[in-house]
Amino acid sequence: MKQAFSHLYGSEASVIQKQIRRYERILKSFQENFGEKEAAFFSAPGR
């Protein structure tokens, strides 16, 4: 997971950890609303 995040957000460990926590919160919210379903994340450059 860290390798994918470093590709998107750079190599600074604190930035990667911040983004991992962000995505964990997003996934938790998704699961609270929709149950334990499969989720996917996509990167959209320029957004």
XYZ file of N, CA and C in Angstrom:
141
model
N 0.830 -1.188 0.000
C 0.000 0.000 0.000
C 0.876 1.253 0.000
N 1.942 1.244 0.807
C 2.803 2.429 0.880
C 3.443 2.742 -0.464
N 3.753 1.711 -1.236
C 4.366 1.938 -2.546
C 3.389 2.675 -3.468
N 2.136 2.264 -3.469
C 1.134 2.927 -4.306
C 0.939 4.379 -3.868
N 0.898 4.611 -2.565
C 0.715 5.971 -2.070
C 1.935 6.835 -2.347
N 3.132 6.259 -2.280
C 4.323 7.057 -2.581
C 4.357 7.432 -4.057
N 3.806 6.585 -4.901
C 3.718 6.910 -6.327
C 2.784 8.105 -6.548
N 1.718 8.167 -5.776
C 0.738 9.253 -5.923
C 1.134 10.529 -5.189
N 1.699 10.387 -3.985
C 1.879 11.536 -3.103
C 3.330 11.880 -2.780
N 4.291 11.158 -3.358
C 5.696 11.440 -3.091
C 6.261 10.534 -2.009
N 7.503 10.763 -1.650
C 8.201 9.838 -0.757
C 8.255 10.283 0.697
N 7.686 11.427 1.025
C 7.739 11.902 2.406
C 6.815 11.064 3.289
N 7.405 10.419 4.294
C 6.671 9.471 5.141
C 5.458 10.100 5.818
N 5.580 11.331 6.293
C 4.454 11.959 6.997
C 3.276 12.205 6.056
N 3.558 12.545 4.822
C 2.497 12.764 3.827
C 1.813 11.443 3.503
N 2.598 10.398 3.323
C 2.036 9.080 3.016
C 1.146 8.614 4.161
N 1.615 8.745 5.405
C 0.813 8.331 6.560
C -0.483 9.129 6.652
N -0.420 10.416 6.374
C -1.619 11.263 6.401
C -2.631 10.784 5.362
N -2.160 10.465 4.171
C -3.053 10.009 3.112
C -3.626 8.626 3.424
N -2.816 7.742 4.008
C -3.317 6.422 4.393
C -4.446 6.579 5.400
N -4.249 7.421 6.411
C -5.314 7.655 7.403
C -6.563 8.239 6.737
N -6.365 9.133 5.779
C -7.492 9.743 5.048
C -8.308 8.672 4.330
N -7.621 7.803 3.606
C -8.322 6.752 2.876
C -8.969 5.745 3.825
N -8.352 5.472 4.966
C -8.960 4.581 5.955
C -10.263 5.169 6.479
N -10.286 6.489 6.714
C -11.531 7.142 7.165
C -12.609 7.070 6.087
N -12.205 7.277 4.835
C -13.158 7.200 3.725
C -13.745 5.800 3.632
N -12.888 4.786 3.737
C -13.353 3.402 3.657
C -14.276 3.067 4.828
N -13.934 3.522 6.019
C -14.779 3.276 7.191
C -16.163 3.894 6.991
N -16.203 5.113 6.488
C -17.475 5.782 6.230
C -18.289 5.024 5.185
N -17.620 4.567 4.138
C -18.288 3.777 3.103
C -18.913 2.529 3.720
N -18.147 1.821 4.547
C -18.642 0.588 5.153
C -19.793 0.854 6.111
N -19.761 1.961 6.818
C -20.860 2.314 7.717
C -22.142 2.574 6.936
N -22.017 3.134 5.741
C -23.184 3.463 4.932
C -23.667 2.316 4.055
N -22.750 1.501 3.563
C -23.106 0.489 2.570
C -22.781 -0.939 2.990
N -22.237 -1.133 4.172
C -21.890 -2.464 4.637
C -20.519 -2.900 4.129
N -20.209 -4.139 4.408
C -18.892 -4.697 4.073
C -18.829 -5.111 2.610
N -18.959 -4.153 1.725
C -18.881 -4.418 0.287
C -17.482 -4.090 -0.212
N -17.159 -4.616 -1.375
C -15.876 -4.318 -1.987
C -15.845 -2.854 -2.413
N -14.731 -2.212 -2.150
C -14.573 -0.807 -2.525
C -13.330 -0.664 -3.388
N -13.332 0.333 -4.242
C -12.175 0.605 -5.099
C -11.906 2.102 -5.081
N -10.642 2.453 -5.148
C -10.230 3.848 -5.196
C -9.544 4.097 -6.523
N -9.794 5.266 -7.095
C -9.209 5.626 -8.380
C -8.553 6.994 -8.265
N -7.477 7.165 -8.977
C -6.788 8.447 -9.028
C -7.164 9.147 -10.327
N -7.540 10.420 -10.207
C -7.906 11.205 -11.385
C -6.999 12.428 -11.454
N -5.915 12.357 -12.209
C -4.988 13.480 -12.300
C -5.691 14.763 -12.764
N -5.272 15.864 -12.170
C -5.823 17.148 -12.583
C -7.120 17.533 -11.904
N -7.573 16.743 -10.972
C -8.802 17.082 -10.267
C -8.498 17.888 -9.056
